[in-house]
Every structure is written in C-alpha cells, then in structure tokens.
Coordinates of C-alpha atoms in Angstrom, one line a residue:
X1380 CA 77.4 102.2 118.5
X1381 CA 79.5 105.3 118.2
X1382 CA 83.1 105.0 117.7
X1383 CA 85.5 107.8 117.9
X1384 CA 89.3 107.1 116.2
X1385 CA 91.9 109.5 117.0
X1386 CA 94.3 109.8 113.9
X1387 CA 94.4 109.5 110.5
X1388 CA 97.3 107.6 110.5
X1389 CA 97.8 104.3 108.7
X1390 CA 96.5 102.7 111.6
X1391 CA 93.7 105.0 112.2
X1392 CA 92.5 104.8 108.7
X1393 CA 92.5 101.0 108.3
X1394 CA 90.5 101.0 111.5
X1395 CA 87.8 102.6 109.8
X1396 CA 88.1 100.3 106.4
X1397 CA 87.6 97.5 109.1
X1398 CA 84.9 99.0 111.0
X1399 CA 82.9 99.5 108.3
X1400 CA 83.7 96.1 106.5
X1401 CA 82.9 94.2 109.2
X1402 CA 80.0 95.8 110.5
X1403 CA 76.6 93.8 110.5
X1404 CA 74.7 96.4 112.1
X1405 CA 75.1 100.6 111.6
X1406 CA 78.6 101.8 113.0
X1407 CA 79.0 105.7 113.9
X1408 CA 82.9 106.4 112.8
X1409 CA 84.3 109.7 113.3
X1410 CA 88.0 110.6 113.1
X1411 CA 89.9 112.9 114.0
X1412 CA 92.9 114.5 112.5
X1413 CA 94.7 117.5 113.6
X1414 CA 96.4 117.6 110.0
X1415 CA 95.3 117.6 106.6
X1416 CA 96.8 114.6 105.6
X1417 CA 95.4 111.1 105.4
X1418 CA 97.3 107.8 105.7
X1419 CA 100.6 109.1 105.3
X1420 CA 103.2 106.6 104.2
X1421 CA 106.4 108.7 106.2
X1422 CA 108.3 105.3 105.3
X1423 CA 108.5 106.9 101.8
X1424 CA 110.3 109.7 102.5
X1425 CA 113.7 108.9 101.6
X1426 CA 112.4 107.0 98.6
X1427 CA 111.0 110.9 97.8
X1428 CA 114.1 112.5 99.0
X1429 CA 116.6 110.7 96.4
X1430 CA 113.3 111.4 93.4
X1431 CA 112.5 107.5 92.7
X1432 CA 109.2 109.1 93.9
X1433 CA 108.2 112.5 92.2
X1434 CA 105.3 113.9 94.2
X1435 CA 105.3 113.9 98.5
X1436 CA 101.1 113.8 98.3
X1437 CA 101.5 109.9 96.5
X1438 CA 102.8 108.8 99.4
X1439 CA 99.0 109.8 101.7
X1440 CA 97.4 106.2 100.4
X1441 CA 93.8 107.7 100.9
X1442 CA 92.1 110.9 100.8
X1443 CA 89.5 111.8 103.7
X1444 CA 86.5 112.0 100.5
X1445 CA 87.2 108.3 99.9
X1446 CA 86.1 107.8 103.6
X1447 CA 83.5 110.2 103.5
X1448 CA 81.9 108.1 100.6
X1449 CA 81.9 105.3 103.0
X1450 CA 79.4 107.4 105.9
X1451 CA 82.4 108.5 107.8
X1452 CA 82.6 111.6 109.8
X1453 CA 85.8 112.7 108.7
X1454 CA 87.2 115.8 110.3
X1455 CA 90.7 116.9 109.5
X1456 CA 92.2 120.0 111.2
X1457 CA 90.6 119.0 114.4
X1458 CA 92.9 118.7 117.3
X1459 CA 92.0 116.3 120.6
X1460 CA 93.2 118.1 123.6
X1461 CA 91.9 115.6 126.3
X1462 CA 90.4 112.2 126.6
X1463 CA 88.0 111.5 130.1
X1464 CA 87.9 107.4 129.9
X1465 CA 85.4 107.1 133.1
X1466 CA 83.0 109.5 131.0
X1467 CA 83.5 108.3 127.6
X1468 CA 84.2 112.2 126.6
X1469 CA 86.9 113.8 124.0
X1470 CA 87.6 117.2 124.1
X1471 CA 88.2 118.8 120.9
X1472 CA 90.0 121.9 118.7
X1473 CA 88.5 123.0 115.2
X1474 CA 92.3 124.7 114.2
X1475 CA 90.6 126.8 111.5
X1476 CA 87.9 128.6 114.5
X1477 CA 89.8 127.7 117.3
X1478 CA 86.1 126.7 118.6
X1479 CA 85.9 123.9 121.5
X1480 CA 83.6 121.1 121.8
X1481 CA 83.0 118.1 123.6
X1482 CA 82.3 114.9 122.1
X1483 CA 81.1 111.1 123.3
X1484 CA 81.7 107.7 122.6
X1485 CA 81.1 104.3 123.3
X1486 CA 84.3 102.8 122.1
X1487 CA 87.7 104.7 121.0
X1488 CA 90.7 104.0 118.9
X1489 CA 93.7 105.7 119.8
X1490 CA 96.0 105.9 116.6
X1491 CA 97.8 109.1 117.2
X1492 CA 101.0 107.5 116.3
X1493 CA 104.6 108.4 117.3
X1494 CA 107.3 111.3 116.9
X1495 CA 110.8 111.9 116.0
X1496 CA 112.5 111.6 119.9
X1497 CA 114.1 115.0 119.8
X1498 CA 117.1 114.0 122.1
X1499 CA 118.6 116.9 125.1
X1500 CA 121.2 118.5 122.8
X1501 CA 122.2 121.8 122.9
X1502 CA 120.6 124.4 120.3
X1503 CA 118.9 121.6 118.9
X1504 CA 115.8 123.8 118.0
X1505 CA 117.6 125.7 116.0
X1506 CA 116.3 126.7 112.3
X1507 CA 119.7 124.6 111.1
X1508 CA 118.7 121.9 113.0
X1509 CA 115.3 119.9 111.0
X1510 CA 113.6 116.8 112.0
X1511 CA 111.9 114.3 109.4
X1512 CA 108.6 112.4 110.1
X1513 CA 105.3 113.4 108.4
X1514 CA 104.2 115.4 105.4
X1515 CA 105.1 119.0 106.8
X1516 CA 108.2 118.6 108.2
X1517 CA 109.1 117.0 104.8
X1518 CA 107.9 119.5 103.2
X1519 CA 110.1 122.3 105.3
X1520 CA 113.4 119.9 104.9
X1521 CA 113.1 120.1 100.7
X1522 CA 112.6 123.7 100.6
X1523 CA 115.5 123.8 103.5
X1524 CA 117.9 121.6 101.4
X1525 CA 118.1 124.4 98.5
X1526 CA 121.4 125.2 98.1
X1527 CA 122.6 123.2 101.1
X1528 CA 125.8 121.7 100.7
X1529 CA 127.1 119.7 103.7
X1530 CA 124.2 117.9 105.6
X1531 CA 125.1 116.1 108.9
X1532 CA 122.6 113.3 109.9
X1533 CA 122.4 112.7 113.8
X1534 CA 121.5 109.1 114.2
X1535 CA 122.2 105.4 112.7
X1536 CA 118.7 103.8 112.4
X1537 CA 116.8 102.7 109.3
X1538 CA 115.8 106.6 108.5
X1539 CA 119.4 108.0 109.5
X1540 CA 121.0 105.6 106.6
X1541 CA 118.1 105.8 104.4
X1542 CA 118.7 109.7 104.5
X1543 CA 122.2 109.2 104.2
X1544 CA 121.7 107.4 100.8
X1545 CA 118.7 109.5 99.8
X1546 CA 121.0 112.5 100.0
X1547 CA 124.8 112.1 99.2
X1548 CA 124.3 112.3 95.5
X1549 CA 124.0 116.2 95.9
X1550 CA 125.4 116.9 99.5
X1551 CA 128.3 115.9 101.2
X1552 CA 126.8 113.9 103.8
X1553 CA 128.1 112.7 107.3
X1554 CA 126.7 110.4 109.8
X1555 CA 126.6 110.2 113.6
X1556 CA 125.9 107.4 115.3
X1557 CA 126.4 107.2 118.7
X1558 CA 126.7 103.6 118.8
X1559 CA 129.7 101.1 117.8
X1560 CA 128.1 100.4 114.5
X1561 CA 125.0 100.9 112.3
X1562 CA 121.4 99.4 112.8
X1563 CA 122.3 98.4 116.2
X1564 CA 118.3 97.2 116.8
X1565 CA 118.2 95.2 113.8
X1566 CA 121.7 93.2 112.9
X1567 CA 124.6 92.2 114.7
X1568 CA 128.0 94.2 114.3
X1569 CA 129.3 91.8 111.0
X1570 CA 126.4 92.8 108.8
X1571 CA 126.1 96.5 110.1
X1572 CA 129.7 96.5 109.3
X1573 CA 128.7 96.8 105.7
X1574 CA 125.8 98.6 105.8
X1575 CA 129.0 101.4 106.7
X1576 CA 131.2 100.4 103.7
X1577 CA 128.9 101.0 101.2
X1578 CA 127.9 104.3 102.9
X1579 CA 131.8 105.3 103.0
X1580 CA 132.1 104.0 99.2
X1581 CA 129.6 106.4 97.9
X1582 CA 131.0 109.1 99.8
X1583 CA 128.9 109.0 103.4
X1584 CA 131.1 110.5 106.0
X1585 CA 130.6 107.8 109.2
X1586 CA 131.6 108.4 112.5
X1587 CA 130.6 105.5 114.7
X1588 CA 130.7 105.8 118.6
X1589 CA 130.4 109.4 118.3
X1590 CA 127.6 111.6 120.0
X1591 CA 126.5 114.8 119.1
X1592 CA 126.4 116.5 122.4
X1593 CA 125.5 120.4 120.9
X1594 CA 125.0 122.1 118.0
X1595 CA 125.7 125.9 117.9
X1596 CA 124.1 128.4 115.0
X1597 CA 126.9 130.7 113.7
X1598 CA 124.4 132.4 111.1
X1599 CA 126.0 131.1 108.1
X1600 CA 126.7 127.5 109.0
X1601 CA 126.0 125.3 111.9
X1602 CA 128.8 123.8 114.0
X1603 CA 128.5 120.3 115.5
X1604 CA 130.2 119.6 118.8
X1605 CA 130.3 115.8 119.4
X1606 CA 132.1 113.6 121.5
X1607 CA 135.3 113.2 119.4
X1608 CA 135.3 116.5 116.8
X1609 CA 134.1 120.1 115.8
X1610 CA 132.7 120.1 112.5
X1611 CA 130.5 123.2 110.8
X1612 CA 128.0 122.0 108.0
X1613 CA 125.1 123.8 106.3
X1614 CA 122.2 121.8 108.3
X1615 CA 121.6 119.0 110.3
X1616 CA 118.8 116.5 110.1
X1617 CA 118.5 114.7 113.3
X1618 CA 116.3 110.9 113.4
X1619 CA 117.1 109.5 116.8
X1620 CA 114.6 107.2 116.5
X1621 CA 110.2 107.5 117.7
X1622 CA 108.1 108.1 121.0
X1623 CA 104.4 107.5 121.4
X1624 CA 102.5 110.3 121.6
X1625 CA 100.2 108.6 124.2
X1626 CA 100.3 111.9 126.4
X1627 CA 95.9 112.1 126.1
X1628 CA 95.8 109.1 127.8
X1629 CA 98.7 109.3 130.8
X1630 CA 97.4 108.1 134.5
X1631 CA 94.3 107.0 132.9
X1632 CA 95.7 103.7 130.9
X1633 CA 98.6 101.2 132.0
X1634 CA 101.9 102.7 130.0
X1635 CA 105.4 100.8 129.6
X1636 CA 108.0 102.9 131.4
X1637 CA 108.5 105.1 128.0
X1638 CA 105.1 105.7 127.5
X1639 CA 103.8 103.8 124.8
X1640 CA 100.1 102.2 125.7
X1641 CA 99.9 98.0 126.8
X1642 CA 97.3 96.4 125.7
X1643 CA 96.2 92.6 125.5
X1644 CA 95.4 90.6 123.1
X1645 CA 92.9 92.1 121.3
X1646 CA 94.3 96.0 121.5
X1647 CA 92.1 96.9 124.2
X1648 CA 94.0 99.2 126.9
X1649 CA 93.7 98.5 130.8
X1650 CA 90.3 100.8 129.8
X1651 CA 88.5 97.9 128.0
X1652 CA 86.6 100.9 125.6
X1653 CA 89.7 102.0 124.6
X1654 CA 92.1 100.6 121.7
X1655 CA 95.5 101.5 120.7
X1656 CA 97.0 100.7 117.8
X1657 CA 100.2 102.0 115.8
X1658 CA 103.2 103.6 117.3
X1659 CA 101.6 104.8 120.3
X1660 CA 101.6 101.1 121.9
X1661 CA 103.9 98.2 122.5
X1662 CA 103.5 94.4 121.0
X1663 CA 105.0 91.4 122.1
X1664 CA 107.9 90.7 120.3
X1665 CA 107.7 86.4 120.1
X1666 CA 111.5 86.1 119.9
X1667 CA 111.5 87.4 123.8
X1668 CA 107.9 87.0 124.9
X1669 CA 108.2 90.3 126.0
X1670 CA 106.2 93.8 125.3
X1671 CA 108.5 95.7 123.1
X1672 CA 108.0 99.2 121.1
X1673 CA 108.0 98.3 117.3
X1674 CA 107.1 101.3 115.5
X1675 CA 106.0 99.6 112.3
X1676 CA 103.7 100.2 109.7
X1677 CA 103.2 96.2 109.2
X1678 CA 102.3 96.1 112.7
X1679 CA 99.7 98.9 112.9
X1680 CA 97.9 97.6 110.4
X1681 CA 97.7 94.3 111.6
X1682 CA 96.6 95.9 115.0
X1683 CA 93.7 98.5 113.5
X1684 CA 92.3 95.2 111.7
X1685 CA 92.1 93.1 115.2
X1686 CA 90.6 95.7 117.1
X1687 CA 87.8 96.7 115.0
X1688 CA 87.0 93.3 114.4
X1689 CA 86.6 93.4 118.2
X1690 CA 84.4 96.0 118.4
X1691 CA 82.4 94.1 115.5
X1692 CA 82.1 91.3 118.0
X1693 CA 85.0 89.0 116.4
X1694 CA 87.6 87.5 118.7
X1695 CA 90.5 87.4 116.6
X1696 CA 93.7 87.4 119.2
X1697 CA 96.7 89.3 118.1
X1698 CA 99.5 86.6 117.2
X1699 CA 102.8 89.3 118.1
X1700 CA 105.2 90.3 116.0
X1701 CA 109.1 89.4 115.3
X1702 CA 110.3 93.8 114.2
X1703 CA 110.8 92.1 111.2
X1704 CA 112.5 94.3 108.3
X1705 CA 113.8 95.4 105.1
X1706 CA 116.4 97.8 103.6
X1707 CA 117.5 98.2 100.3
X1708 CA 120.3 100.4 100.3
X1709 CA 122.7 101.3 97.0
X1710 CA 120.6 98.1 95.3
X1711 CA 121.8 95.8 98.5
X1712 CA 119.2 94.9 100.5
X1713 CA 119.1 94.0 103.5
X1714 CA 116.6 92.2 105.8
X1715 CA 115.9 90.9 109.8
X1716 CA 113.3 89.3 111.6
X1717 CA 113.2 88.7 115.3
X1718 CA 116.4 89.2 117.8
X1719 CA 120.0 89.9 117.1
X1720 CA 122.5 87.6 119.6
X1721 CA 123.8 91.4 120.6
X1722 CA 120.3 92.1 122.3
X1723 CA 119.3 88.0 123.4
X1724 CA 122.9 88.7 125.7
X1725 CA 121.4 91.8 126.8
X1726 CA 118.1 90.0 127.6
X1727 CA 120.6 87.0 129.3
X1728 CA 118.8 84.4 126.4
X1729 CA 121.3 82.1 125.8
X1730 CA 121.7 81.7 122.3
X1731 CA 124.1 80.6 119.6
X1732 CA 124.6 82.0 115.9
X1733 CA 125.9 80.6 112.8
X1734 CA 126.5 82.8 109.4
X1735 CA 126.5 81.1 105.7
X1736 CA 128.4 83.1 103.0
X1737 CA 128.2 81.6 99.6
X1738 CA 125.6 81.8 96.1
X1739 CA 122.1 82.8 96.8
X1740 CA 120.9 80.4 93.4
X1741 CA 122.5 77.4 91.6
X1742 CA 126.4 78.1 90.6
X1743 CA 126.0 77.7 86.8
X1744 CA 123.7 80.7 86.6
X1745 CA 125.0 83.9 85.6
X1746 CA 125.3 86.9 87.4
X1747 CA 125.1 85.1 90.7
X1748 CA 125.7 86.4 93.7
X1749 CA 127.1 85.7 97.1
X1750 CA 124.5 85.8 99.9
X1751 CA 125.3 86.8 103.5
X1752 CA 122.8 85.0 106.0
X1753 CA 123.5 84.9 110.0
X1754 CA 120.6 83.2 112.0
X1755 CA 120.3 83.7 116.0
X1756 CA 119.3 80.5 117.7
X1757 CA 118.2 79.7 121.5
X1758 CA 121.4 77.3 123.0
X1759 CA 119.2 75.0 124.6
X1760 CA 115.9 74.0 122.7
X1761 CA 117.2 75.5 119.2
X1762 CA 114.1 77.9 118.6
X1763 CA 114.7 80.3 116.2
X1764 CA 115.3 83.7 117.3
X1765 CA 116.3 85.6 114.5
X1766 CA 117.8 85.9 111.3
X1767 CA 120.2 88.8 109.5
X1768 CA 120.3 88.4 106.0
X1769 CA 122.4 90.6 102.8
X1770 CA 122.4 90.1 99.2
X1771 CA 122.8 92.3 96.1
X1772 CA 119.8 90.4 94.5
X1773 CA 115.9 91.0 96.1
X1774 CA 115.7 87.9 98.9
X1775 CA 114.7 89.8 101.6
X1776 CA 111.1 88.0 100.9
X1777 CA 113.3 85.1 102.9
X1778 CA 112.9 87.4 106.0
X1779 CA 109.2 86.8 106.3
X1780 CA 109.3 83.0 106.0
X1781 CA 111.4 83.4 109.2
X1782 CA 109.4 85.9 110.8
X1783 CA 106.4 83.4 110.8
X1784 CA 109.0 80.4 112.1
X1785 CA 109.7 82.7 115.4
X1786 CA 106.1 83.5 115.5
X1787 CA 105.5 79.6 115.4
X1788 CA 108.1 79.0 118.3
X1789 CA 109.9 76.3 115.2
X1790 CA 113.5 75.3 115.9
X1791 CA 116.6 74.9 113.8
X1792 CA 115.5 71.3 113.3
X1793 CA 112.5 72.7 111.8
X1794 CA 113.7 75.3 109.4
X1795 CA 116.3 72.7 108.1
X1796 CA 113.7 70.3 107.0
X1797 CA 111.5 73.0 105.6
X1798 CA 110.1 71.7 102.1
X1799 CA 111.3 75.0 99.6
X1800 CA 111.1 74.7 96.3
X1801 CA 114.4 74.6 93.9
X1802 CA 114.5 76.7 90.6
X1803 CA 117.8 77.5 89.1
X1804 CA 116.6 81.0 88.8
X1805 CA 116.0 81.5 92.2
X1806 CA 117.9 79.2 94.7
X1807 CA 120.2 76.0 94.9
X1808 CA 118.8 73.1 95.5
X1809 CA 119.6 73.1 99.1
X1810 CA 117.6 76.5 99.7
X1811 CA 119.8 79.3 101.9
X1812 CA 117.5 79.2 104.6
X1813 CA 117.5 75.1 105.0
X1814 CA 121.4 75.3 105.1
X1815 CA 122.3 77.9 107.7
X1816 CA 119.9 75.9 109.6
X1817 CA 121.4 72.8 108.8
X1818 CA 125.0 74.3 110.0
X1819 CA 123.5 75.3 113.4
X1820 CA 122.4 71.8 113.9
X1821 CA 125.9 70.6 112.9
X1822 CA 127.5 72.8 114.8
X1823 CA 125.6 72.4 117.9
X1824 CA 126.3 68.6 117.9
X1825 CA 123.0 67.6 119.1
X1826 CA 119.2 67.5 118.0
X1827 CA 116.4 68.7 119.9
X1828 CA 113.2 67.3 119.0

C-alpha cells in the first residue's frame, strides 16, 4: 500500500511515526514538504522571541534523516499543486528544478496545516507590516525587529498577547484588539480582564474595541489608522488568528463554510482515501456537539495517530476535543477547557457559571496563593461545559482533568464528588475543582442525577 502525506507538519510527521509503528505488512510513505523544515513547533515562537529559547531550529522536533532512517520517502522543497481524488493522482513541484511530475496513491493524508488569516486592511502587505507563523516568517520578524522601537500588534488571541509579552521588554508595545476584551474564544470577560492588567503593568499599550482599519507606509515609520486613533510605530506584527489551507482539495471534499475539511470519526474526508488531520480540518468540540475549527497542536496529533491507525486496519474512533488550553503569561498562568458562558449564549445553550476566588493549597503553607476558577455549566442537566482557571502557581494541569469531564458528558454532581488527593503542598483538602463544583450545585438549588 502506498501512502502519500502532504506536510511535514506536526501532524504530518506523527502520521508517518504511526504508519510505520503500526504497520504489520510493508507501508510505502512518502511526504511532501514545500519547506525545509520538519515538525515545526510555531507554538514556540514567542517562547524564542523573549530568548527563554536560544536557537529557532530547536523548536523543528525532527529532522527529515530521522524519517529517512525509518524507509521513508522524504522530499522537502517539493510543492503539491493539485490533488485528482477520483484518480488517486498528486501533482507535484521540485522548487530547486522547477520540474513537474505526477504521482499516485492508494491512501492520502492531508496535513498541510493552516495560515495566519491576513484580514482586508489597507496597506497591509506592506514591508512594515510582518506576519508570524512558521520558521521563515520568524526568521524575517527577528532580523526586522533590529532597531525597532515601537511595535503595534494587530490582534488579541493567544499569539497577539504572547507577542505582546515576548516583546515589551525591548519595544514599546501596543495591542489591538478589536474585541471588548482579550482571549475572547477562550475565557469570559472577568478573567480576560486580567490578562489586560498585567499587560498594562509591564508597559503593554491595550486598546480594546478598537480595529485597525489601514495601515499607511510613510518610509520611516508606519501609521496605524483604527477605529478610534492615528498612531505611527516602527512595524506592525499582525496575528488575526489561522485558516486552513485546504485549497488542493476545494469541490472535491465536503468543507465547513470557512474551508477547513469535515471528516468523521476516523479522519477520513467525504473521499474515504483521503485523511485530514491538523489545522486544515474541523473536530467536534464535545462541549457543543458541534464541528468546530480548533487549530491545536494536541489535536493534530491525536488526529495523525487515529487515522493511520486506520489505514493500518485499526478502528480507533476519534473521541473530540474540548479547545482546551494554557497560557503562562508574566509567571501567571492561565488555563480553559471547553466553552465560555459568552459563546454557550451565542450558541442559545442555556447555562449557568459560578467563580471561586480563594487559596489554591492549604492556608498554613507559605507563599500561597489565591486561585481564580470560573466553571460554565448547562442550566438544566448540570454537564460541565467549561472551566476558566488563573493562578500565579503552575495548576493549569487542573485544565485537563476537566477537559476529560466534558469529554465524558460528567455533571457538576460528578466533579464535586471527584476523589482528588490532598497534600499540603499542593491543594486544600477540599480540592479547587471539587469546590467550585460544589458551589454550582449549591447555588443551583437542586441535584441532577
């Protein structure tokens, strides 16, 4: 059997590791890669930005030599201009000869992952103006950032205030965010609400409900035009969020009305011999039941692993996902799992949240801390739907026991009766999690069992 992957993403790369793990009988694997780079991590990039990580290349988490080792037909620089799904057939670019050639297959993985949304604004392809995703456009932003003083950073997402951090220690840095507050996709206004002060208490410039409608290239600095102010800066970074690049396979495989692949259970598209995995595809978010685009690296790996063990012959069903998350923001962190009561109103869920504010461990331990926890419930038959939680200390681990409780369809009832373990160290004896529950059930008035 021949199978042809399309990216070297994370997803794409995994993939392969599975194929050729699970294999009982000889798999053909070839990938293709119209870059040089191999698993790149583009989660790291702020990390790399602020220098808690000193060289870009540690953040590709394989080399195409450690595949090769493994049989596989690794070729980078090769670029896939079309896809025929009735015939099986790829057409590809060698980007060093510029030669064409056709190639076949009997199954295909589509891994070609997602890119920066470049939104319709005015002189946004200007040279000022940089977007941030992959290894080269990192590559062009730290050579740009030489001698830059005032950055402006168009968008409020995870990678907008990840930037913002990464870089106000040696720029002046302001943030627009066209939205009432931060994170809009991952916590409810309270707890995006300080997200923004710590930004504006090590010097982040916010503006909040303010969209950049232009930006105009004066030679020696760039002016901003935006829905409330004209500001000039030195350069502009904009991170409005990801599409799927899922254009190879348009009209011939069901898309969601932005583009990104559907697929069922066990990644195959509406074209049974072909997969997609990664960005360029929806999941089903389990907090909704509904196909949702969750770009996440957690995800894509958890997709590459199911669909090559389908193509192996194993029928292991994809269980969802909940977007769940983490940030870790001037040592704060931050985590979510599932839905935030903001988008369950949107969605016309009826739900109910509850917030508990007090120490994360036992109260005769030193340097305590308070922890902020706000969990989204459903009104009527009290499944969990999501959870929003902030402390100075590392609990964002709590996320993930929360995650799999939405994933599990559990209720309040449940969580608050979850057996946690108590150390001093770590928790009170009446765990976080088990009381916010507990204070859903008691304000709610009732039990569902």
């Amino acid at each position: 059997m021949k199978v042809i992957i399309i990216g070297a993403t994370i997803a794409g790369t995994t993939a392969v590791s599975q194929l050729i793990q699970s294999s009982n009988d000889h798999v053909d694997v070839t990938v293709y890669e119209r870059s040089t780079k191999v698993a790149f991590v583009d989660a790291g990039v702020p990390l790399f930005l602020s220098k808690k990580i000193k060289h870009l290349d540690s953040l590709a988490l394989s080399s195409a030599s450690d595949f090769t080792k493994l049989g596989v037909n690794m070729q980078l620089k090769h670029d896939v201009l079309k896809i025929d799904v009735q015939n099986h057939e790829v057409l590809v670019q060698d980007l060093d000869s510029n030669r064409q050639f056709m190639d076949t297959y009997d199954k295909l993985i589509l891994a070609t992952g997602s890119v920066v949304t470049v939104p319709p604004i005015i002189g946004v392809t200007s040279n000022k103006v940089k977007l941030v995703k992959n290894y080269d456009t990192t590559q062009e932003l730290v050579k740009t950032l030489v001698g830059m003083k005032s950055i402006a950073i168009a968008g409020g997402g995870y990678l907008g205030v990840e930037l913002a951090e990464a870089l106000c220690s040696e720029h002046d840095v302001t943030l627009y965010q066209s939205r009432k507050y931060l994170l809009n996709h991952y916590y409810d206004e309270p707890m995006a609400e300080t997200v923004c002060q710590l930004l504006t208490d090590h010097g982040v410039q916010v503006y909040l409900n303010d969209s950049v409608s232009s930006f105009v290239d004066h030679g020696d600095h760039l002016e901003i035009v935006s829905d409330n102010r004209k500001t000039s800066y030195d350069l502009a970074i904009v991170c409005t969020g990801f599409m799927p690049l899922s254009s190879l396979v348009r009209g011939q495989v069901k898309l969601d009305r932005r583009g990104a692949v559907i697929t069922n259970d066990f990644e195959q598209t509406s074209n049974h011999d072909v997969y997609a995995i990664g960005d360029v595809r929806t999941t089903r978010q389990n907090a909704t039941n509904q196909q949702q685009y969750l770009p996440q690296l957690t995800n894509a790996i958890r997709q590459a692993k199911i669909a090559a063990l389908h193509i192996n012959g194993y029928q292991l069903k994809d269980r969802g996902a909940q977007g769940t998350t983490a940030l870790s923001i001037f040592d704060t962190t931050y985590s979510s799992a599932g839905i935030t009561q903001r988008i369950a109103n949107k969605l016309n869920i009826p739900t109910k949240s509850v917030t508990y504010d007090g120490p994360y461990r036992a109260t005769f331990m030193k340097d305590n801390a308070n922890i902020l926890v706000t969990l989204v419930y459903h009104a009527d038959n009290h499944r969990v739907l999501g959870i929003q939680i902030r402390c100075p200390h590392d609990v964002t681990q709590a996320a993930n026991t929360v995650s799999l409780a939405i994933q599990n369809h559990n209720t309040i009832e449940d969580l608050a009766l979850t057996d946690m373990f108590f150390h001093p160290r770590y928790n009170r004896p009446v765990n976080f999690l088990n009381e916010v529950a507990m204070m859903a059930i008691e304000q709610d008035g009732k039990i569902v069992e």
